C-alpha positions as a printed NumPy array, in Angstrom:
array([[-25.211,  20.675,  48.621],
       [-29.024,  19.989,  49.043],
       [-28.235,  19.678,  52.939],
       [-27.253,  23.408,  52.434],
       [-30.064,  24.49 ,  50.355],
       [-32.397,  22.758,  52.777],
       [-30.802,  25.023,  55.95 ],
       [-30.819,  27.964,  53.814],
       [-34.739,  27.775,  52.8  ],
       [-35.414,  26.848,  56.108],
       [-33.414,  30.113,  57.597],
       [-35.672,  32.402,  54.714],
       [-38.747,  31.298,  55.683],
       [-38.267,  31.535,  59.407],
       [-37.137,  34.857,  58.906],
       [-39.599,  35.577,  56.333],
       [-37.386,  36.595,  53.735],
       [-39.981,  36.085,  51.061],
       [-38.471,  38.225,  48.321],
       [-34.932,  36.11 ,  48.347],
       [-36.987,  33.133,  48.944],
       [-38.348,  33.562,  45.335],
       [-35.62 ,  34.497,  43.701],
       [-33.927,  31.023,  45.254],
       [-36.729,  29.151,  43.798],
       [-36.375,  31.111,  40.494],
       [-33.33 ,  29.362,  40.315],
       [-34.084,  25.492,  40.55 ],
       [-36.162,  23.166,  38.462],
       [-39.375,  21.565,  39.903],
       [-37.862,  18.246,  40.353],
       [-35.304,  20.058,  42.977],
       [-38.119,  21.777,  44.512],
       [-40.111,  18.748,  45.217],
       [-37.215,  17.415,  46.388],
       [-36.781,  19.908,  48.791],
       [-40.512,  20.059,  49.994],
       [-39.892,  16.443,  50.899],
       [-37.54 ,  17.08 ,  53.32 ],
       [-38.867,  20.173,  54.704],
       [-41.969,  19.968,  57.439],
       [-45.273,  20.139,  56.309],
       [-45.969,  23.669,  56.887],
       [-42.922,  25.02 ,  55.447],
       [-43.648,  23.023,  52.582],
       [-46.663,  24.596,  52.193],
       [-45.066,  27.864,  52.362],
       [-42.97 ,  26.992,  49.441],
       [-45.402,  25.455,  47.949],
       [-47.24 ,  28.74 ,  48.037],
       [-44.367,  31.313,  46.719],
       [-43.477,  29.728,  43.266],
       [-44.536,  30.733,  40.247],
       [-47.363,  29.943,  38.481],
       [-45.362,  28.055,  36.052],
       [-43.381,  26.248,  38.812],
       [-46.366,  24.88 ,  40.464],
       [-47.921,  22.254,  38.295],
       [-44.578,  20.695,  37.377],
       [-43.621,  20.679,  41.002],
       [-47.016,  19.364,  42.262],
       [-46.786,  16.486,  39.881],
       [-43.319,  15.612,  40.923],
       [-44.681,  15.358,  44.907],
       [-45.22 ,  12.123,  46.652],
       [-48.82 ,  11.12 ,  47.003],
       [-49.141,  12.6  ,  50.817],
       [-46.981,  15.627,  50.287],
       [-49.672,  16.071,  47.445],
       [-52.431,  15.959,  49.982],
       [-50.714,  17.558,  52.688],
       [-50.192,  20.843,  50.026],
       [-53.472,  20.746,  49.4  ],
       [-54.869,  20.714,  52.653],
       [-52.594,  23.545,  53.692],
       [-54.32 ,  25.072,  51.093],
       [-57.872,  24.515,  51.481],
       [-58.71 ,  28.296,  52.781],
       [-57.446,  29.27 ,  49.238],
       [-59.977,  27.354,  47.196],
       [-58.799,  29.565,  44.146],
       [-55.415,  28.532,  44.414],
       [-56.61 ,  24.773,  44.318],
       [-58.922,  25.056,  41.631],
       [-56.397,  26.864,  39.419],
       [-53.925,  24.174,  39.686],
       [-56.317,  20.854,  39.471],
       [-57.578,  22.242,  36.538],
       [-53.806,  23.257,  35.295],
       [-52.654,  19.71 ,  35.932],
       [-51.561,  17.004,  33.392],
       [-55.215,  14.923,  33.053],
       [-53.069,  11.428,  34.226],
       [-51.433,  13.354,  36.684],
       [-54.54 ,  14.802,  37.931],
       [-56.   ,  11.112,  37.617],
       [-53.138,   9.295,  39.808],
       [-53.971,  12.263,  42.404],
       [-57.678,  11.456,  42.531],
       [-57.793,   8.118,  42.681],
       [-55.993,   8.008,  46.012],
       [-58.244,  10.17 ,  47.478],
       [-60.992,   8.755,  49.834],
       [-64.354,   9.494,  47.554],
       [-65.77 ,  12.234,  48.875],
       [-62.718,  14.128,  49.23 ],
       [-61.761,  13.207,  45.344],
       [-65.591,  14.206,  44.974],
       [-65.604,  17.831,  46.303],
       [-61.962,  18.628,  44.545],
       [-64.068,  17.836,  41.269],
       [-66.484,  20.507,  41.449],
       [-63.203,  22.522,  41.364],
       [-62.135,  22.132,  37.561],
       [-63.898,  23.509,  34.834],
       [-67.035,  21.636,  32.785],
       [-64.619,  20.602,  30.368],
       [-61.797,  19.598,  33.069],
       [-64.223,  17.422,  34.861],
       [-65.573,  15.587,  32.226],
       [-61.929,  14.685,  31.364],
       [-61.846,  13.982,  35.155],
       [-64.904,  11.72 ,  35.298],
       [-64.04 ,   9.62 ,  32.037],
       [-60.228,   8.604,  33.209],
       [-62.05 ,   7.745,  36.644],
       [-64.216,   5.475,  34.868],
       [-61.705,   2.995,  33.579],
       [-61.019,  -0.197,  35.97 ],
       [-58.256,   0.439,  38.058],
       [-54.982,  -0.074,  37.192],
       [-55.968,  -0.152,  33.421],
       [-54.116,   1.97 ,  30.946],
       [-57.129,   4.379,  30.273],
       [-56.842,   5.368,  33.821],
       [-53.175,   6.256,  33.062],
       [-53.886,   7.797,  29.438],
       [-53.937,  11.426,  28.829],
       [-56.192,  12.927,  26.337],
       [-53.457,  16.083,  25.168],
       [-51.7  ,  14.727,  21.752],
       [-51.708,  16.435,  18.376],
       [-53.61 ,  14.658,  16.036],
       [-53.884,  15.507,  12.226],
       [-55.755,  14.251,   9.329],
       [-54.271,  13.054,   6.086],
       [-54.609,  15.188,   3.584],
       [-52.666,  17.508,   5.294],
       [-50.132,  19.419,   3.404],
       [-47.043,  19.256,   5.697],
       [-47.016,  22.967,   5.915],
       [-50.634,  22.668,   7.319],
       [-49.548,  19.564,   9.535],
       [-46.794,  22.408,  11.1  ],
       [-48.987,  25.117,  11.498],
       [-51.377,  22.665,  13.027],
       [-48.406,  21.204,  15.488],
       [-48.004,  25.156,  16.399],
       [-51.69 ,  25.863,  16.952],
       [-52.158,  23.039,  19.424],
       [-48.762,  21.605,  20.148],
       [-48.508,  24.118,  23.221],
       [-50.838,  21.767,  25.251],
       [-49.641,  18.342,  24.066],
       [-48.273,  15.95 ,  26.426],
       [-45.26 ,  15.465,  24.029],
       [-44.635,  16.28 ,  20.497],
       [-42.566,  13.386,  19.761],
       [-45.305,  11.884,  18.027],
       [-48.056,  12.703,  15.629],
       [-51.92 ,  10.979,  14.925],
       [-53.308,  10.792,  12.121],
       [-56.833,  10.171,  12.191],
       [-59.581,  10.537,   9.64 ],
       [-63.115,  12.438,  10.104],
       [-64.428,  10.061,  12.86 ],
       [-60.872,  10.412,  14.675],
       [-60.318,   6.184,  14.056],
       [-56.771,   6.292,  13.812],
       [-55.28 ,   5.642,  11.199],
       [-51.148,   6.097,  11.629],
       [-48.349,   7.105,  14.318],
       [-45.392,   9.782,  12.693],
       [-42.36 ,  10.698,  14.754],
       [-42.291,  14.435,  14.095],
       [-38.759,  14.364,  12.218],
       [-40.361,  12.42 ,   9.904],
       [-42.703,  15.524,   9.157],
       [-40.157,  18.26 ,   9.854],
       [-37.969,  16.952,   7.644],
       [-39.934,  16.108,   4.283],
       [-40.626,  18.095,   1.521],
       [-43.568,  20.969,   2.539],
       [-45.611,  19.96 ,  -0.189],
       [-46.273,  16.819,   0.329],
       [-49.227,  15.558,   2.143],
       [-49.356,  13.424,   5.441],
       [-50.9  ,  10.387,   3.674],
       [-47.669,   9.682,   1.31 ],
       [-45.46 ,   9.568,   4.514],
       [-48.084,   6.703,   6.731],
       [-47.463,   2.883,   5.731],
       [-50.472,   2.512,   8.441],
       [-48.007,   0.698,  10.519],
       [-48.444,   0.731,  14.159],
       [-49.101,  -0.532,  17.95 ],
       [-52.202,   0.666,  19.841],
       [-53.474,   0.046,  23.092],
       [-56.93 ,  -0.835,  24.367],
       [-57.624,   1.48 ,  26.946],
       [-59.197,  -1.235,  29.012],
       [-55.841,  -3.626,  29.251],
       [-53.856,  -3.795,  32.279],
       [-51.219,  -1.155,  32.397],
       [-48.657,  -3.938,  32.402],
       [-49.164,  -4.258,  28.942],
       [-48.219,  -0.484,  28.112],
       [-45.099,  -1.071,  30.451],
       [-44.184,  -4.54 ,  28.002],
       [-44.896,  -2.923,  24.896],
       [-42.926,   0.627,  25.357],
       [-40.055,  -1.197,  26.476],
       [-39.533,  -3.811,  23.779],
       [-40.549,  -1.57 ,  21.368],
       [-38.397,   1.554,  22.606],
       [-41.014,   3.808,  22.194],
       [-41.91 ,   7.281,  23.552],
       [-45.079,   7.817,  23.498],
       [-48.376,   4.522,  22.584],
       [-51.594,   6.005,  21.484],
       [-54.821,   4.723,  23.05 ],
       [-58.366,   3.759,  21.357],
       [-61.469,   2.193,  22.376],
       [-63.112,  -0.914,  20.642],
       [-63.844,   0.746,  17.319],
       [-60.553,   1.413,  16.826],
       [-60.937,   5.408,  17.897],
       [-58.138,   7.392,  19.101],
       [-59.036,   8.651,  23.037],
       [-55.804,   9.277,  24.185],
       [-51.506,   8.457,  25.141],
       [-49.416,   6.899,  27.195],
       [-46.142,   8.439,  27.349],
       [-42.961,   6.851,  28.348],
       [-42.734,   8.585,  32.086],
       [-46.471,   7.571,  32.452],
       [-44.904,   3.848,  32.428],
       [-41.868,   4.682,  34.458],
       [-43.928,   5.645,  37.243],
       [-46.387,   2.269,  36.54 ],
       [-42.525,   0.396,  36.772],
       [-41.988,   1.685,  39.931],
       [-44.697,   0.944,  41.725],
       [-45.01 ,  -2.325,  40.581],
       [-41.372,  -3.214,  41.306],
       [-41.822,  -1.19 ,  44.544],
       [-45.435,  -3.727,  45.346],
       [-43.25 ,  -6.869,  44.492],
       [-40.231,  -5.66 ,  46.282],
       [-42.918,  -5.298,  49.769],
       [-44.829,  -8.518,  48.561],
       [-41.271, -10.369,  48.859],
       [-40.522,  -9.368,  51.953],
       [-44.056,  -9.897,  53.611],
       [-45.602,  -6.703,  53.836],
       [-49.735,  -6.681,  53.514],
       [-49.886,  -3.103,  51.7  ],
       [-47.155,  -0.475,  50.217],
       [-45.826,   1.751,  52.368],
       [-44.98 ,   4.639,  50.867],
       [-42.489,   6.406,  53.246],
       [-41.484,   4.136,  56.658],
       [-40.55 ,   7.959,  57.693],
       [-43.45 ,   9.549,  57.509],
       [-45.829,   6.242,  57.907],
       [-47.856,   6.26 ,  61.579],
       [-46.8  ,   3.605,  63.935],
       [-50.139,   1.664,  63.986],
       [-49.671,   1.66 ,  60.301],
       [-46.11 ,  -0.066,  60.057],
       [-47.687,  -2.83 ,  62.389],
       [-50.433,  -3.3  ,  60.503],
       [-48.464,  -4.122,  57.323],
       [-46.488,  -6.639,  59.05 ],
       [-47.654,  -8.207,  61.891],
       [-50.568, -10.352,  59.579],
       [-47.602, -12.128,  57.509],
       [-45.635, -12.816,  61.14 ],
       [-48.638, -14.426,  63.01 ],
       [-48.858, -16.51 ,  60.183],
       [-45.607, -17.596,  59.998],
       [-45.151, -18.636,  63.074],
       [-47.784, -21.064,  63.078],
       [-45.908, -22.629,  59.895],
       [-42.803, -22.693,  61.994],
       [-44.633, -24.994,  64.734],
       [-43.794, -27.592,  62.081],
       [-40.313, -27.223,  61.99 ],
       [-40.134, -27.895,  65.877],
       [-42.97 , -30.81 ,  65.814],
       [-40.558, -32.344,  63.788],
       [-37.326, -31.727,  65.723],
       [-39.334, -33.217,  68.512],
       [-39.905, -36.277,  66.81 ],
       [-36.275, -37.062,  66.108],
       [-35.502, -36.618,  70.205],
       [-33.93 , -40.264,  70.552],
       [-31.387, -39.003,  67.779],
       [-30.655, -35.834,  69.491],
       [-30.155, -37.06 ,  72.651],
       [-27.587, -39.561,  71.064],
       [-25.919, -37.366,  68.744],
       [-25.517, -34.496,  70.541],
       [-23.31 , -32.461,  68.269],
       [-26.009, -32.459,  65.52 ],
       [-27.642, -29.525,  67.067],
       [-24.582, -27.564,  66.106],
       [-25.173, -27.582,  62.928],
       [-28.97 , -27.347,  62.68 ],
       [-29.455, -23.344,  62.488],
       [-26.22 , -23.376,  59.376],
       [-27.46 , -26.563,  57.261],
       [-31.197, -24.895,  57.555],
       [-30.268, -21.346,  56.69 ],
       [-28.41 , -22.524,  53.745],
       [-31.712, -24.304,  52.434],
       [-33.523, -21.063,  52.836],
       [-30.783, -18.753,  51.309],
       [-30.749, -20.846,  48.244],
       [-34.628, -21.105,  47.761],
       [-34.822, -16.851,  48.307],
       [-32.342, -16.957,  45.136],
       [-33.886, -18.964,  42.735],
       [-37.784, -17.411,  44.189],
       [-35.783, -14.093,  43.335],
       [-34.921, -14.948,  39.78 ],
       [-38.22 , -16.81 ,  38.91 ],
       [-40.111, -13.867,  40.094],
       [-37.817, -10.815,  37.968],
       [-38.009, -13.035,  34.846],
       [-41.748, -13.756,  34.853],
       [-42.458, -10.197,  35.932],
       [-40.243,  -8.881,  32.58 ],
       [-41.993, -12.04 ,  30.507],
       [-37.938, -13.17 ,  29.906],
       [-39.703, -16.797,  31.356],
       [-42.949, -18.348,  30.499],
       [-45.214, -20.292,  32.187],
       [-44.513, -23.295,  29.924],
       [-40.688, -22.985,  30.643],
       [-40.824, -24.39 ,  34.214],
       [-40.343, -27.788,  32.948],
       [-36.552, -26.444,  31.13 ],
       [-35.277, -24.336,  34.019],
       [-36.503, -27.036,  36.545],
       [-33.584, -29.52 ,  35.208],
       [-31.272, -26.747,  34.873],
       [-32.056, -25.841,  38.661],
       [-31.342, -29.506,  39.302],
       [-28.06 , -29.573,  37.767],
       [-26.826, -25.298,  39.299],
       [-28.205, -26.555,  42.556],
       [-26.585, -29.708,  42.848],
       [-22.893, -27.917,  42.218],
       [-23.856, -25.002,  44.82 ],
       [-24.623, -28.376,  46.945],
       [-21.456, -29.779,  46.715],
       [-19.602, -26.792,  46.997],
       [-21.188, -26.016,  50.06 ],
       [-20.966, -29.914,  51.534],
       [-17.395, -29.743,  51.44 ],
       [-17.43 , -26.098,  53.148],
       [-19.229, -27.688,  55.654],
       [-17.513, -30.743,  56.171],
       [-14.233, -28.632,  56.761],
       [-16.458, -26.97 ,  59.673],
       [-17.108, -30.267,  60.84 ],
       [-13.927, -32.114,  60.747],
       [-12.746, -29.843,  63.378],
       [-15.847, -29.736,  65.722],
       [-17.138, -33.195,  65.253],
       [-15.446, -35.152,  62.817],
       [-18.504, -38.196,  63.679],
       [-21.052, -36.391,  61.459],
       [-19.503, -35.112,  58.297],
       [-20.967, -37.703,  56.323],
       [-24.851, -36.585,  58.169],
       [-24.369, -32.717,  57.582],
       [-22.746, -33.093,  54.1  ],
       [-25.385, -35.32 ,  52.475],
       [-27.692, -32.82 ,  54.038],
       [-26.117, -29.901,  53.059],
       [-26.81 , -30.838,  49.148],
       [-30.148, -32.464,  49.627],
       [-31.4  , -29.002,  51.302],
       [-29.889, -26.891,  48.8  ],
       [-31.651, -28.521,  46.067],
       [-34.631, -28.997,  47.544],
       [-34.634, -25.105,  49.112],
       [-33.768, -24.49 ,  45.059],
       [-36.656, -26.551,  43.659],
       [-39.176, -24.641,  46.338],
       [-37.942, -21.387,  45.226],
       [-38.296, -22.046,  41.577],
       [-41.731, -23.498,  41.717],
       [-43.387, -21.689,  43.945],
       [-43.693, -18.469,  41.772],
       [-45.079, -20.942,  38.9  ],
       [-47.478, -22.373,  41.277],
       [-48.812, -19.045,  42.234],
       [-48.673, -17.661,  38.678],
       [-50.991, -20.716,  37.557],
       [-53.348, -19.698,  39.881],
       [-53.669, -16.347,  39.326],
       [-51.399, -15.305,  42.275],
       [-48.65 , -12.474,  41.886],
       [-45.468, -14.42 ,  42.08 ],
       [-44.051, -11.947,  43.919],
       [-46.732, -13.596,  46.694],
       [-44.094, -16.325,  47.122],
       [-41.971, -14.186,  49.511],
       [-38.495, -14.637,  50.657],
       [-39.896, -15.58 ,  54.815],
       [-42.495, -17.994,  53.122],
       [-39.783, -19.634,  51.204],
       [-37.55 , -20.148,  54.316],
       [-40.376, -21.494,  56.044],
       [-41.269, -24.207,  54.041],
       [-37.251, -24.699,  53.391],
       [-36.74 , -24.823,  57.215],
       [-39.175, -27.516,  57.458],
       [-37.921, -29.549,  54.759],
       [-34.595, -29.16 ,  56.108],
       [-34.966, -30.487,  59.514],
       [-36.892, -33.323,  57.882],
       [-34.026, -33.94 ,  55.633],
       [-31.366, -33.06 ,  58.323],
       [-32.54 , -35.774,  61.076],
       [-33.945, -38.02 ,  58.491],
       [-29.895, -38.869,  57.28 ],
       [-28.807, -39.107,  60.893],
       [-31.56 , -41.264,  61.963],
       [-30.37 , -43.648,  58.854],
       [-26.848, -43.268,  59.326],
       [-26.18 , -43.921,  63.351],
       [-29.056, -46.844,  62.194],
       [-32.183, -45.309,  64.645]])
């Protein structure tokens, strides 16, 4: 179906059929249509881009990848109007996640675009550390005070709800705007009129310091299954919210960072498609050179263990399976140690409880693979099974231990875990492994 819709707004706008073209577009929400810019080339995009409505476009703009974003507005830059209606028509966090991308004097000459009033919103989300939540906050909530009838509190909701980043949830905050209590708007619609705001607070609820990491926000929204978290400064006043897709997009960039960091990659990528060759190298050819310098060791110390190669030939055979398994085994636990420190299900102090529990799961996966192994070897050289199955549960515990501690290690040090990635892992398993491996069989055939 979107293959179709894809052909079909590709056949419109080569034929220029700009009136059906609109009426097409009429028809989908912006989420489809940024969908559909994605996948169309970068000047028919822009042509789209161009032709919805002016509702349409700042829903649809915010929905954009980072370099579609750019690319529309570049395509646009001869209609300076255009731009400067929809920066300053943009979501201020939306507008923020734009900007900061930008390289500074591009970010600098799109500000002179918005309004006084736009641009000191601009400037003051800028000037939060990066990656803290007052760079991701958005100054458009309804706040009221509380000696607000409830009546007034609607009217009030009406008056200024139209601009609100959600309506979810109400502030109330006295004269200086400290703020003083969260209310879920049910709460409001559904008392009595005459009542006043103040007898429905208990002046329960969770702020956020608009200079903690956004991490927090993430930790606190989910395990509190809220919507929306306002935002205050150090006295305690109300600047701003986070809403619950502000921290779905935080989610999945972190996840997407620790997914790249796991598998070795210097910076995010943001679309292999798109990305420029020179670029894909560059994110992976730092973490390769590297590695292959660790893997020298593995082969210095296959070379030291000649004599017992040369005697036991069929040892070799089983080299690349009995290291593998080592590695495969550390990537699982590094993969679980990582996801459970990165939700905060596992603490730094619990390395010490799931090391012994590793000890015991790794020493059964051990086993279970020795005498998978030893089947293997029974029929190809029946001389070694007790060599490869001793090693074959000595490398999957140590491979095991590796993968567990490693993420600890790096988190003690200030290191993301996700740092400890799955080709680091094997290395260092690959080298304990042939230690291990040739080690046994040097002991055992008594070299």
């Amino acid at each position: 179906m979107k293959n179709e819709i894809i052909i079909l707004f590709q056949e419109l706008i080569k034929n220029k059929n700009w009136k059906q073209l609109k009426q097409e577009l009429h028809n989908l929400q912006p989420v489809e249509i940024a969908d559909i810019i994605e996948e169309l080339t970068k000047t028919d995009g822009i042509i789209l881009f161009r032709l919805l409505s002016h509702e349409q476009v700042k829903e649809t703009f915010s929905y954009l990848s980072h370099d579609e974003q750019e690319d529309i507005i570049e395509g646009l830059a001869a209609n300076s109007s255009f731009i400067a209606e929809l920066l300053n028509d943009l979501d201020p966090d939306d507008r923020t996640a734009f900007f900061e991308e930008l390289p500074g004097k591009v970010s600098q000459r799109l500000m002179q675009m918005l309004s006084k009033e736009e641009r000191q919103i601009a400037i003051n989300l800028l000037g939060y550390p990066e990656e803290s939540i007052g760079r991701l906050m958005t100054p458009e909530y309804v706040a009221v005070k509380p000696w607000f009838t409830l009546e007034q509190a609607i009217q009030h909701i009406r008056a200024f709800g139209k601009d609100s980043e959600t309506l979810n949830v109400i502030y109330v905050v006295d004269d200086q705007w400290k703020l003083l209590d969260d209310l879920r708007i049910k709460e409001i619609i559904l008392a009595d009129p005459g009542q006043k705001i103040s007898d429905l607070m208990d002046n329960r609820f969770t702020a956020l310091n608009a200079y903690d990491d956004q991490e927090v926000a993430v930790k606190i929204i989910q395990d509190q299954d809220r919507v929306a978290l306002p935002v205050t400064d150090t006295t305690g006043t109300l600047i701003g919210i986070i809403t619950i897709d502000d921290v779905m997009d935080v989610v999945e960039e972190e996840n997407t960072e620790d997914f790249q960091k796991f598998g070795s990659l210097q910076d995010a990528v943001v679309n292999p498609i798109k990305a420029r060759i020179g670029t894909l190298y560059k994110q992976r050819i730092v973490w390769l050179i590297a590695l292959i310098f660790m893997n020298v060791f593995s082969g210095a110390a296959i070379a030291s263990f000649s004599d017992v190669i040369e005697s036991v030939v069929a040892l070799v055979f089983f080299l690349p399976l009995l290291i593998d398994s080592g590695g495969n085994a550390g990537s699982q636990s590094a993969t679980l140690m990582i996801r459970s420190l990165a939700v905060g299900d596992v603490k730094m102090n619990d390395w010490m409880k799931l090391l012994g529990k590793e000890v015991f799961v790794s020493l059964l996966l051990g086993i279970t693979m020795a005498i998978g192994v030893s089947v293997v070897a029974s029929f190809r050289a029946p001389d070694v099974i007790a060599v490869v199955a001793a090693t074959m549960i000595m490398n999957v515990m140590a491979g095991s231990m590796i993968g567990l501690l490693l993420p600890f290690v790096f988190t003690k040090f200030k290191v993301d875990p996700a740092t400890a990635s799955a080709p680091l892992i094997t290395s260092i398993a690959d080298i304990t492994g042939v230690l291990i491996y040739f080690s046994v069989a040097s002991w055992y055939f008594g070299f």
